[in-house]
Short mmCIF file of C-alpha atoms and ligand atoms in Angstrom, two decimals:
data_model
loop_
_atom_site.label_atom_id
_atom_site.label_comp_id
_atom_site.label_asym_id
_atom_site.label_seq_id
_atom_site.Cartn_x
_atom_site.Cartn_y
_atom_site.Cartn_z
CA MET A 1 -26.77 -82.89 49.69
CA LYS A 2 -24.75 -80.94 52.24
CA VAL A 3 -26.78 -78.17 53.85
CA LEU A 4 -25.64 -75.23 55.97
CA VAL A 5 -28.04 -73.32 58.23
CA ILE A 6 -26.91 -69.93 59.53
CA GLY A 7 -27.98 -68.67 62.94
CA SER A 8 -28.21 -69.80 66.54
CA GLY A 9 -31.79 -69.35 67.76
CA GLY A 10 -34.90 -71.43 68.24
CA ARG A 11 -35.83 -70.77 64.61
CA GLU A 12 -32.58 -72.31 63.39
CA HIS A 13 -32.98 -75.26 65.76
CA ALA A 14 -36.45 -75.91 64.30
CA LEU A 15 -35.14 -75.56 60.72
CA CYS A 16 -32.28 -77.97 61.43
CA TRP A 17 -34.65 -80.40 63.15
CA LYS A 18 -36.89 -80.36 60.08
CA LEU A 19 -34.08 -80.54 57.51
CA ARG A 20 -32.51 -83.46 59.40
CA GLN A 21 -35.65 -85.46 58.53
CA SER A 22 -35.10 -84.96 54.81
CA PRO A 23 -33.80 -88.13 53.16
CA ARG A 24 -31.84 -85.92 50.78
CA VAL A 25 -29.78 -84.17 53.44
CA THR A 26 -26.52 -86.09 53.80
CA GLU A 27 -24.66 -83.68 56.05
CA LEU A 28 -26.11 -80.82 58.04
CA TYR A 29 -24.07 -77.92 59.43
CA CYS A 30 -25.10 -74.94 61.48
CA ALA A 31 -23.06 -71.78 62.04
CA PRO A 32 -22.70 -70.95 64.85
CA GLY A 33 -25.64 -72.98 66.28
CA ASN A 34 -26.27 -73.76 69.95
CA PRO A 35 -26.17 -76.82 72.25
CA GLY A 36 -29.63 -77.95 71.16
CA ILE A 37 -28.77 -77.70 67.47
CA ALA A 38 -25.63 -79.75 68.18
CA GLN A 39 -27.96 -82.74 68.69
CA VAL A 40 -29.02 -82.65 65.02
CA ALA A 41 -26.25 -80.81 63.13
CA ASP A 42 -22.48 -80.26 63.16
CA LEU A 43 -21.71 -76.86 64.62
CA VAL A 44 -19.38 -74.52 62.74
CA PRO A 45 -17.83 -71.79 64.93
CA ILE A 46 -18.39 -68.88 62.54
CA PRO A 47 -20.63 -66.00 63.67
CA ALA A 48 -23.75 -65.37 61.54
CA ASP A 49 -22.54 -61.95 60.37
CA GLU A 50 -19.11 -63.10 59.12
CA ILE A 51 -20.41 -63.43 55.61
CA HIS A 52 -17.03 -63.86 53.88
CA GLN A 53 -15.91 -66.60 56.27
CA LEU A 54 -19.26 -68.33 55.80
CA ALA A 55 -18.86 -68.23 52.01
CA ASP A 56 -15.32 -69.63 52.35
CA PHE A 57 -16.67 -72.48 54.47
CA ALA A 58 -19.50 -73.23 52.03
CA ALA A 59 -17.09 -73.21 49.08
CA ASP A 60 -14.50 -75.42 50.85
CA LEU A 61 -17.06 -78.00 51.93
CA LYS A 62 -19.06 -77.87 48.69
CA ILE A 63 -22.27 -77.03 50.53
CA GLY A 64 -25.22 -77.62 48.18
CA LEU A 65 -27.63 -75.20 49.85
CA THR A 66 -27.29 -72.56 52.54
CA VAL A 67 -30.34 -71.39 54.49
CA VAL A 68 -30.12 -68.09 56.37
CA GLY A 69 -32.04 -67.63 59.63
CA PRO A 70 -31.47 -64.08 60.92
CA GLU A 71 -31.86 -60.75 59.17
CA LEU A 72 -28.41 -59.30 59.82
CA PRO A 73 -26.41 -61.41 57.33
CA LEU A 74 -29.15 -60.81 54.75
CA THR A 75 -28.96 -57.04 55.12
CA LEU A 76 -25.15 -57.31 55.02
CA GLY A 77 -25.42 -58.97 51.60
CA ILE A 78 -24.63 -62.63 52.32
CA VAL A 79 -26.78 -63.76 49.38
CA ASP A 80 -24.91 -61.49 46.94
CA GLU A 81 -21.59 -62.79 48.30
CA PHE A 82 -22.63 -66.43 47.82
CA HIS A 83 -24.00 -65.74 44.33
CA ASN A 84 -20.75 -64.04 43.33
CA ARG A 85 -19.01 -67.28 44.20
CA GLY A 86 -21.56 -69.48 42.41
CA LEU A 87 -22.95 -70.93 45.66
CA HIS A 88 -26.62 -71.79 46.19
CA ILE A 89 -28.28 -69.92 49.03
CA PHE A 90 -31.91 -69.36 50.00
CA GLY A 91 -32.65 -65.74 50.90
CA PRO A 92 -33.09 -62.27 49.43
CA GLN A 93 -30.28 -60.23 47.95
CA GLN A 94 -29.19 -57.16 49.88
CA LYS A 95 -31.34 -54.73 47.95
CA ALA A 96 -34.41 -56.93 48.47
CA ALA A 97 -33.60 -57.31 52.18
CA GLU A 98 -34.20 -53.53 52.49
CA LEU A 99 -37.85 -54.45 53.03
CA GLU A 100 -36.83 -55.40 56.56
CA GLY A 101 -33.56 -53.46 56.83
CA SER A 102 -35.27 -50.08 56.55
CA LYS A 103 -38.76 -49.37 57.82
CA VAL A 104 -38.66 -46.05 55.96
CA PHE A 105 -38.00 -47.92 52.71
CA SER A 106 -40.74 -50.45 53.44
CA LYS A 107 -43.37 -47.82 54.29
CA GLU A 108 -42.57 -45.75 51.20
CA PHE A 109 -42.55 -48.91 49.10
CA MET A 110 -46.05 -49.83 50.34
CA LYS A 111 -47.24 -46.32 49.58
CA ARG A 112 -45.80 -46.45 46.03
CA HIS A 113 -47.55 -49.75 45.35
CA GLY A 114 -50.87 -49.20 47.10
CA ILE A 115 -50.28 -51.96 49.68
CA PRO A 116 -52.51 -51.44 52.73
CA THR A 117 -50.62 -50.25 55.80
CA ALA A 118 -50.96 -47.72 58.64
CA ASP A 119 -50.85 -44.03 57.71
CA PHE A 120 -47.40 -42.66 58.57
CA GLY A 121 -44.80 -39.92 58.42
CA ILE A 122 -41.01 -39.86 58.79
CA ALA A 123 -39.37 -37.90 61.62
CA HIS A 124 -35.73 -36.81 61.47
CA ASP A 125 -35.75 -35.05 64.85
CA ALA A 126 -37.76 -34.68 68.05
CA GLU A 127 -39.73 -31.72 66.75
CA GLU A 128 -40.95 -33.57 63.65
CA ALA A 129 -41.80 -36.61 65.78
CA ARG A 130 -43.97 -34.45 68.06
CA THR A 131 -45.78 -32.84 65.14
CA LEU A 132 -46.51 -36.19 63.51
CA ALA A 133 -47.60 -37.80 66.79
CA ALA A 134 -50.04 -34.94 67.36
CA LYS A 135 -51.53 -35.62 63.93
CA PHE A 136 -52.25 -39.29 64.75
CA GLY A 137 -53.29 -38.91 68.42
CA PHE A 138 -52.78 -41.52 71.18
CA PRO A 139 -51.89 -44.29 71.14
CA VAL A 140 -49.28 -43.63 68.47
CA VAL A 141 -46.51 -45.87 67.10
CA LEU A 142 -42.83 -44.92 66.81
CA LYS A 143 -40.40 -47.19 64.97
CA ALA A 144 -36.65 -47.02 64.52
CA ASP A 145 -35.84 -47.11 60.80
CA GLY A 146 -33.09 -49.73 61.02
CA LEU A 147 -32.72 -53.16 62.59
CA ALA A 148 -33.40 -53.33 66.31
CA ALA A 149 -34.02 -57.04 66.95
CA GLY A 150 -37.77 -56.53 67.23
CA LYS A 151 -37.28 -54.04 70.05
CA GLY A 152 -37.30 -50.72 68.15
CA VAL A 153 -41.06 -50.18 68.22
CA ILE A 154 -42.69 -48.11 70.96
CA LEU A 155 -46.42 -47.43 71.37
CA PRO A 156 -46.86 -44.39 73.66
CA LYS A 157 -50.34 -44.11 75.19
CA ASN A 158 -49.96 -40.57 76.55
CA GLN A 159 -47.77 -37.46 76.45
CA GLU A 160 -45.43 -38.68 79.16
CA GLU A 161 -44.71 -41.94 77.32
CA LEU A 162 -44.31 -40.05 74.06
CA ASP A 163 -41.74 -37.69 75.62
CA ALA A 164 -39.83 -40.68 76.99
CA ALA A 165 -39.90 -42.43 73.61
CA ILE A 166 -38.72 -39.35 71.75
CA ALA A 167 -35.91 -38.90 74.28
CA LEU A 168 -34.92 -42.53 73.78
CA PHE A 169 -34.67 -42.15 70.00
CA PHE A 170 -33.25 -38.65 69.62
CA ASP A 171 -31.44 -37.77 72.90
CA GLN A 172 -30.23 -41.07 74.32
CA ARG A 173 -29.89 -42.46 70.80
CA ARG A 174 -30.75 -45.93 72.07
CA PHE A 175 -30.90 -47.37 68.57
CA GLY A 176 -27.81 -45.57 67.25
CA ALA A 177 -27.83 -44.96 63.51
CA ALA A 178 -30.84 -47.30 63.19
CA GLY A 179 -32.80 -44.55 64.95
CA ASN A 180 -31.64 -41.60 62.80
CA ARG A 181 -35.04 -41.66 61.16
CA VAL A 182 -38.17 -42.68 62.99
CA VAL A 183 -41.41 -43.82 61.41
CA VAL A 184 -44.36 -42.29 63.26
CA GLU A 185 -47.61 -44.00 62.44
CA GLU A 186 -51.22 -44.46 63.21
CA CYS A 187 -52.03 -47.22 65.70
CA LEU A 188 -54.05 -49.99 64.09
CA VAL A 189 -56.62 -52.00 66.01
CA GLY A 190 -57.44 -55.64 65.35
CA GLU A 191 -55.97 -59.13 65.58
CA GLU A 192 -52.35 -59.67 64.64
CA VAL A 193 -51.39 -62.56 62.37
CA SER A 194 -48.05 -63.59 60.87
CA PHE A 195 -48.42 -64.63 57.24
CA THR A 196 -45.33 -66.20 55.73
CA SER A 197 -44.63 -67.09 52.11
CA LEU A 198 -41.64 -68.71 50.49
CA CYS A 199 -40.82 -66.84 47.29
CA ASP A 200 -38.79 -67.68 44.21
CA GLY A 201 -38.59 -64.11 42.92
CA ARG A 202 -42.04 -64.06 41.32
CA HIS A 203 -44.31 -66.57 43.02
CA PRO A 204 -45.39 -66.96 46.64
CA LEU A 205 -45.90 -70.32 48.30
CA PRO A 206 -47.74 -69.54 51.54
CA LEU A 207 -47.06 -71.46 54.71
CA ALA A 208 -49.75 -72.14 57.32
CA THR A 209 -50.81 -69.13 59.38
CA CYS A 210 -49.33 -68.40 62.74
CA LYS A 211 -49.94 -66.06 65.62
CA ASP A 212 -47.07 -64.56 67.54
CA TYR A 213 -47.23 -62.90 70.98
CA LYS A 214 -44.80 -60.00 70.92
CA ARG A 215 -45.31 -58.31 74.27
CA LEU A 216 -43.26 -59.46 77.23
CA LEU A 217 -46.10 -59.84 79.73
CA ASP A 218 -49.52 -61.48 79.94
CA ASN A 219 -52.49 -59.59 78.47
CA ASP A 220 -50.17 -58.01 75.90
CA GLU A 221 -48.56 -55.73 78.43
CA GLY A 222 -44.95 -54.66 78.81
CA PRO A 223 -42.40 -53.93 76.09
CA ASN A 224 -42.25 -55.50 72.65
CA THR A 225 -39.88 -58.44 72.33
CA GLY A 226 -38.81 -60.71 69.50
CA GLY A 227 -41.80 -62.91 70.44
CA MET A 228 -42.78 -64.81 73.60
CA GLY A 229 -44.86 -67.57 72.09
CA ALA A 230 -46.78 -68.61 68.99
CA HIS A 231 -49.27 -71.06 67.63
CA SER A 232 -50.31 -72.37 64.25
CA PRO A 233 -52.90 -72.07 62.83
CA ALA A 234 -53.43 -68.49 63.92
CA GLY A 235 -57.07 -68.86 64.91
CA SER A 236 -59.01 -65.95 63.48
CA PHE A 237 -57.99 -66.54 59.88
CA ASP A 238 -59.98 -68.33 57.21
CA LYS A 239 -59.36 -69.27 53.57
CA ASN A 240 -61.02 -66.11 52.23
CA LEU A 241 -58.80 -63.91 54.31
CA GLY A 242 -55.78 -65.90 53.11
CA ALA A 243 -56.79 -65.29 49.50
CA GLN A 244 -57.30 -61.59 50.22
CA VAL A 245 -53.84 -61.30 51.80
CA LEU A 246 -52.26 -63.00 48.81
CA GLU A 247 -54.07 -60.76 46.30
CA GLU A 248 -53.85 -57.43 48.12
CA ILE A 249 -50.53 -57.76 49.89
CA VAL A 250 -48.19 -60.63 48.97
CA ARG A 251 -48.51 -60.62 45.17
CA PRO A 252 -48.37 -56.81 44.89
CA THR A 253 -45.27 -56.87 47.11
CA LEU A 254 -43.50 -59.35 44.84
CA ALA A 255 -44.63 -57.48 41.72
CA GLY A 256 -43.55 -54.14 43.19
CA MET A 257 -40.15 -55.49 44.15
CA ALA A 258 -39.66 -56.98 40.69
CA MET A 259 -40.71 -53.67 39.12
CA GLU A 260 -38.08 -51.89 41.22
CA ASN A 261 -35.45 -54.40 40.14
CA ARG A 262 -35.31 -55.95 43.60
CA ASP A 263 -36.71 -59.41 42.77
CA PHE A 264 -37.62 -61.06 46.04
CA THR A 265 -36.34 -64.57 46.67
CA GLY A 266 -36.57 -65.98 50.17
CA VAL A 267 -39.02 -65.83 53.03
CA LEU A 268 -41.47 -62.97 52.89
CA TYR A 269 -42.97 -62.58 56.34
CA THR A 270 -45.80 -60.10 56.55
CA GLY A 271 -46.84 -59.10 60.04
CA LEU A 272 -50.50 -58.20 59.59
CA MET A 273 -53.17 -56.44 61.57
CA ILE A 274 -56.63 -57.69 60.61
CA THR A 275 -58.59 -54.44 60.98
CA ASP A 276 -62.23 -53.65 60.29
CA ASP A 277 -60.99 -52.27 56.94
CA GLY A 278 -59.24 -55.53 56.09
CA PRO A 279 -55.67 -56.77 56.52
CA LYS A 280 -52.90 -54.17 56.75
CA VAL A 281 -49.14 -54.64 56.90
CA LEU A 282 -47.47 -53.81 60.22
CA GLU A 283 -44.06 -54.93 59.06
CA TYR A 284 -42.16 -57.02 56.57
CA ASN A 285 -39.48 -59.45 57.56
CA VAL A 286 -37.30 -61.09 54.95
CA ARG A 287 -36.72 -64.29 56.89
CA PHE A 288 -38.54 -66.91 58.90
CA GLY A 289 -40.18 -65.61 62.07
CA ASP A 290 -38.90 -66.60 65.49
CA PRO A 291 -40.74 -68.19 67.33
CA GLU A 292 -43.30 -68.69 64.47
CA THR A 293 -41.00 -71.15 62.66
CA GLN A 294 -41.00 -73.55 65.59
CA PRO A 295 -44.74 -74.45 65.48
CA LEU A 296 -44.75 -74.20 61.67
CA MET A 297 -42.00 -76.79 61.32
CA MET A 298 -43.79 -79.08 63.74
CA ARG A 299 -46.89 -78.99 61.53
CA MET A 300 -45.21 -79.19 58.14
CA ASN A 301 -45.49 -82.65 56.65
CA THR A 302 -43.63 -82.18 53.39
CA ASP A 303 -39.89 -82.21 52.86
CA LEU A 304 -38.58 -78.67 53.28
CA LEU A 305 -35.37 -79.16 51.31
CA PRO A 306 -36.71 -79.37 47.72
CA ILE A 307 -38.84 -76.27 48.25
CA LEU A 308 -35.94 -74.18 49.51
CA GLU A 309 -33.74 -75.57 46.75
CA GLN A 310 -36.17 -74.63 44.00
CA ALA A 311 -36.79 -71.17 45.45
CA ALA A 312 -33.04 -70.59 45.66
CA VAL A 313 -32.61 -71.14 41.93
CA GLY A 314 -35.62 -68.98 41.13
CA ARG A 315 -38.37 -71.38 40.14
CA PHE A 316 -41.10 -73.17 41.97
CA GLU A 317 -42.40 -75.97 39.88
CA THR A 318 -45.25 -78.16 40.92
CA LEU A 319 -44.46 -78.29 44.60
CA ARG A 320 -46.98 -77.74 47.32
CA MET A 321 -46.42 -77.52 51.00
CA GLY A 322 -48.48 -79.63 53.35
CA PHE A 323 -49.31 -79.01 56.99
CA ARG A 324 -50.87 -81.45 59.43
CA LYS A 325 -54.37 -80.62 60.59
CA GLU A 326 -53.11 -80.69 64.16
CA HIS A 327 -52.38 -77.48 66.03
CA ALA A 328 -48.91 -76.61 67.24
CA ALA A 329 -48.04 -74.24 70.04
CA CYS A 330 -44.82 -72.76 71.36
CA VAL A 331 -44.00 -70.97 74.60
CA VAL A 332 -40.73 -69.13 75.02
CA LEU A 333 -38.88 -69.58 78.28
CA ALA A 334 -36.81 -66.42 78.75
CA SER A 335 -34.50 -65.04 81.41
CA LYS A 336 -35.48 -62.27 83.81
CA GLY A 337 -34.32 -58.91 82.48
CA TYR A 338 -35.21 -59.73 78.85
CA PRO A 339 -35.46 -57.80 76.52
CA GLU A 340 -33.21 -55.17 78.16
CA LYS A 341 -30.55 -57.06 80.06
CA PRO A 342 -31.25 -60.76 80.62
CA ILE A 343 -29.58 -62.50 83.54
CA LYS A 344 -27.23 -65.15 82.20
CA GLY A 345 -25.39 -68.15 83.58
CA ASP A 346 -28.11 -70.04 85.48
CA PRO A 347 -27.89 -73.82 85.03
CA ILE A 348 -31.05 -75.29 83.47
CA GLU A 349 -32.62 -78.40 84.93
CA GLY A 350 -35.13 -80.88 83.59
CA LEU A 351 -34.33 -80.88 79.88
CA GLU A 352 -33.50 -84.57 79.70
CA LYS A 353 -36.95 -85.54 81.08
CA LEU A 354 -38.57 -84.15 77.95
CA LEU A 355 -36.46 -85.90 75.34
CA GLY A 356 -37.92 -88.45 72.95
CA GLN A 357 -41.61 -87.65 73.34
CA GLU A 358 -43.64 -87.74 70.14
CA GLY A 359 -45.06 -84.32 69.25
CA LEU A 360 -43.05 -82.47 71.89
CA GLU A 361 -39.82 -80.61 71.18
CA VAL A 362 -37.71 -78.18 73.15
CA PHE A 363 -35.86 -75.98 70.70
CA HIS A 364 -32.86 -74.15 72.12
CA ALA A 365 -32.19 -70.45 71.62
CA GLY A 366 -29.93 -68.66 74.13
CA THR A 367 -28.26 -71.65 75.76
CA ALA A 368 -24.62 -72.59 76.24
CA THR A 369 -22.78 -75.49 77.82
CA LYS A 370 -20.65 -75.10 80.93
CA GLY A 371 -18.95 -78.35 81.83
CA ASN A 372 -21.75 -80.90 81.67
CA ALA A 373 -24.50 -78.37 82.34
CA VAL A 374 -26.66 -76.42 79.92
CA VAL A 375 -26.92 -72.80 81.11
CA ALA A 376 -29.08 -69.81 80.19
CA ALA A 377 -26.98 -67.61 77.92
CA GLY A 378 -29.41 -65.19 76.30
CA GLY A 379 -32.77 -63.44 76.56
CA ARG A 380 -34.96 -66.04 74.93
CA VAL A 381 -33.53 -69.30 76.19
CA LEU A 382 -35.77 -72.22 75.18
CA ASN A 383 -38.88 -72.81 73.08
CA VAL A 384 -41.20 -75.50 74.37
CA CYS A 385 -43.35 -76.74 71.48
CA ALA A 386 -46.04 -79.37 71.17
CA THR A 387 -48.75 -80.51 68.82
CA GLY A 388 -52.29 -81.61 69.59
CA PRO A 389 -55.66 -82.18 67.90
CA HIS A 390 -56.84 -78.78 69.16
CA LEU A 391 -54.99 -75.64 70.24
CA ARG A 392 -56.16 -76.36 73.80
CA ASP A 393 -54.39 -79.76 73.76
CA ALA A 394 -51.19 -78.39 72.28
CA LEU A 395 -51.06 -75.60 74.87
CA LYS A 396 -51.77 -77.99 77.72
CA ARG A 397 -48.79 -80.12 76.74
CA VAL A 398 -46.58 -77.09 76.27
CA TYR A 399 -47.40 -75.61 79.68
CA SER A 400 -47.10 -78.92 81.45
CA ALA A 401 -43.66 -79.50 79.90
CA SER A 402 -42.63 -75.93 80.72
CA THR A 403 -43.05 -76.55 84.45
CA GLN A 404 -40.54 -79.39 84.24
CA ILE A 405 -37.77 -77.09 83.04
CA GLN A 406 -36.33 -74.91 85.78
CA TRP A 407 -33.72 -72.26 86.36
CA PRO A 408 -33.76 -69.49 88.96
CA ASN A 409 -34.50 -66.58 86.63
CA LYS A 410 -36.90 -68.31 84.22
CA ILE A 411 -39.84 -66.19 82.99
CA LEU A 412 -42.67 -66.98 80.58
CA ARG A 413 -46.05 -65.74 79.47
CA THR A 414 -48.86 -67.81 80.87
CA ASP A 415 -51.53 -66.70 78.40
CA ILE A 416 -50.31 -67.84 74.98
CA GLY A 417 -53.40 -68.73 72.92
CA ARG A 418 -55.85 -67.85 75.70
CA ARG A 419 -57.74 -65.15 73.84
CA VAL A 420 -58.00 -67.30 70.70
CA LEU A 421 -59.40 -70.17 72.80
CA GLN A 422 -61.92 -67.88 74.47
CA GLY A 423 -63.12 -66.71 71.07
CA SER A 424 -63.40 -70.22 69.60
P1 LIG B 501 -43.08 -54.19 63.90
O1 LIG B 501 -41.67 -54.55 64.26
O2 LIG B 501 -43.21 -53.05 62.99
O3 LIG B 501 -43.93 -55.36 63.55
O4 LIG B 501 -43.74 -53.81 65.29
C1 LIG B 501 -43.70 -54.67 66.40
C2 LIG B 501 -45.06 -54.80 67.01
O5 LIG B 501 -45.57 -53.52 67.36
C3 LIG B 501 -46.11 -55.38 66.08
O6 LIG B 501 -46.05 -56.76 66.05
C4 LIG B 501 -47.38 -54.85 66.72
O7 LIG B 501 -47.73 -55.59 67.85
C5 LIG B 501 -46.96 -53.47 67.15
N1 LIG B 501 -47.26 -52.50 66.09
C6 LIG B 501 -46.42 -52.07 65.12
N2 LIG B 501 -47.01 -51.18 64.33
C7 LIG B 501 -48.26 -51.01 64.81
C8 LIG B 501 -49.38 -50.21 64.41
N3 LIG B 501 -49.31 -49.36 63.38
N4 LIG B 501 -50.51 -50.31 65.12
C9 LIG B 501 -50.58 -51.15 66.19
N5 LIG B 501 -49.57 -51.92 66.62
C10 LIG B 501 -48.42 -51.86 65.93
N1 LIG B 502 -41.58 -63.08 65.92
C1 LIG B 502 -41.44 -61.99 65.10
C2 LIG B 502 -40.25 -61.97 64.27
O1 LIG B 502 -39.63 -62.98 64.01
O2 LIG B 502 -39.89 -60.89 63.82
#
């Protein structure tokens, strides 16, 4: 079967790397991809949000299954476009992608269906934001309604930070129309876990757990980013908690969406806070997490293709997903200035030294080629991933490999997994 993956990040590199191992994949394409993905797939120079051009390409080449990485094409309705043309694609339709596309929709949806989440209100202007923030006290959480690449969430700890955040949303209009409405919510305390399920419209098939590190700096300081590292399994998550999340969160979400005529097919990613009152939803994503997908794909030991294929046509049959017992870890190498304004253009050295080592992969994200060199071309540049019998071993390999890759403005978190190891 011919398969097309859409996107150009570390997540898409990991998906292509995994799909390439499927005996049933005859040809693998990625649009637009990156230099790392070019090692395992044929790159197609169509941007991820050009949904009509992508459908033309899939129709012309008789692509058997398209897999969508990022949220933007999903919220633009790529799945509806492909369906209208009779093409198979794995992902939610536009009206189901609202779960990620609008935080206001997702919070009100959770309220309608009794799904545990932080108490919240919706602010349309600075005055309403102040009133709501006063109700919740510090720290408080402010979130842009629309898509903001994981950067639209601010957690002010005091009045000064709150004033700055409100100015950012309503005066400077940093998030444009995505910030017209702002969710103001109670700050939850606990451990964060990413829980991901593949869904065929009615049934969830959960993947292994994963923990993502969203803040830019060590000790969870600095601004939120798309994610600076991850490991699977998550650590503080046992079977009982998994069952509770499925019963209280994932199944009610799928049932609620079906009830509202928004049947959910695709990846349902629930970002959870495990609080003293049980798991609560911080956010929904309607796609694979990045960087979570990288360690997940390294642990998965079943063929990904048949699962995505069955989900895409709306029925899981007897399939199960298997994950190796080993741990997998991922550290993101980013460029100074990320997430605001990363410095681009530095040549990257040392990549070739890490090729061909069992259980070690460097997935590319924001890279480009310039002559013979690979250069940093984005905020998150590379994902160094490794497996090991214990999280400690996986992290040791990851950090040792990370020192071998160099460019002048490289930055990374040095504490991925540390707190989980200290608690174990
Ligand atoms: P979101 O995009 O909604 O997941 O928010 C990004 C990050 O902000 C989350 O991964 C959490 O680290 C943090 N966050 C969001 N909402 C809350 C909350 N209600 N309480 C505490 N932290 C939160
Ligand atoms: N790493 C979090 C996300 O993919 O949204």
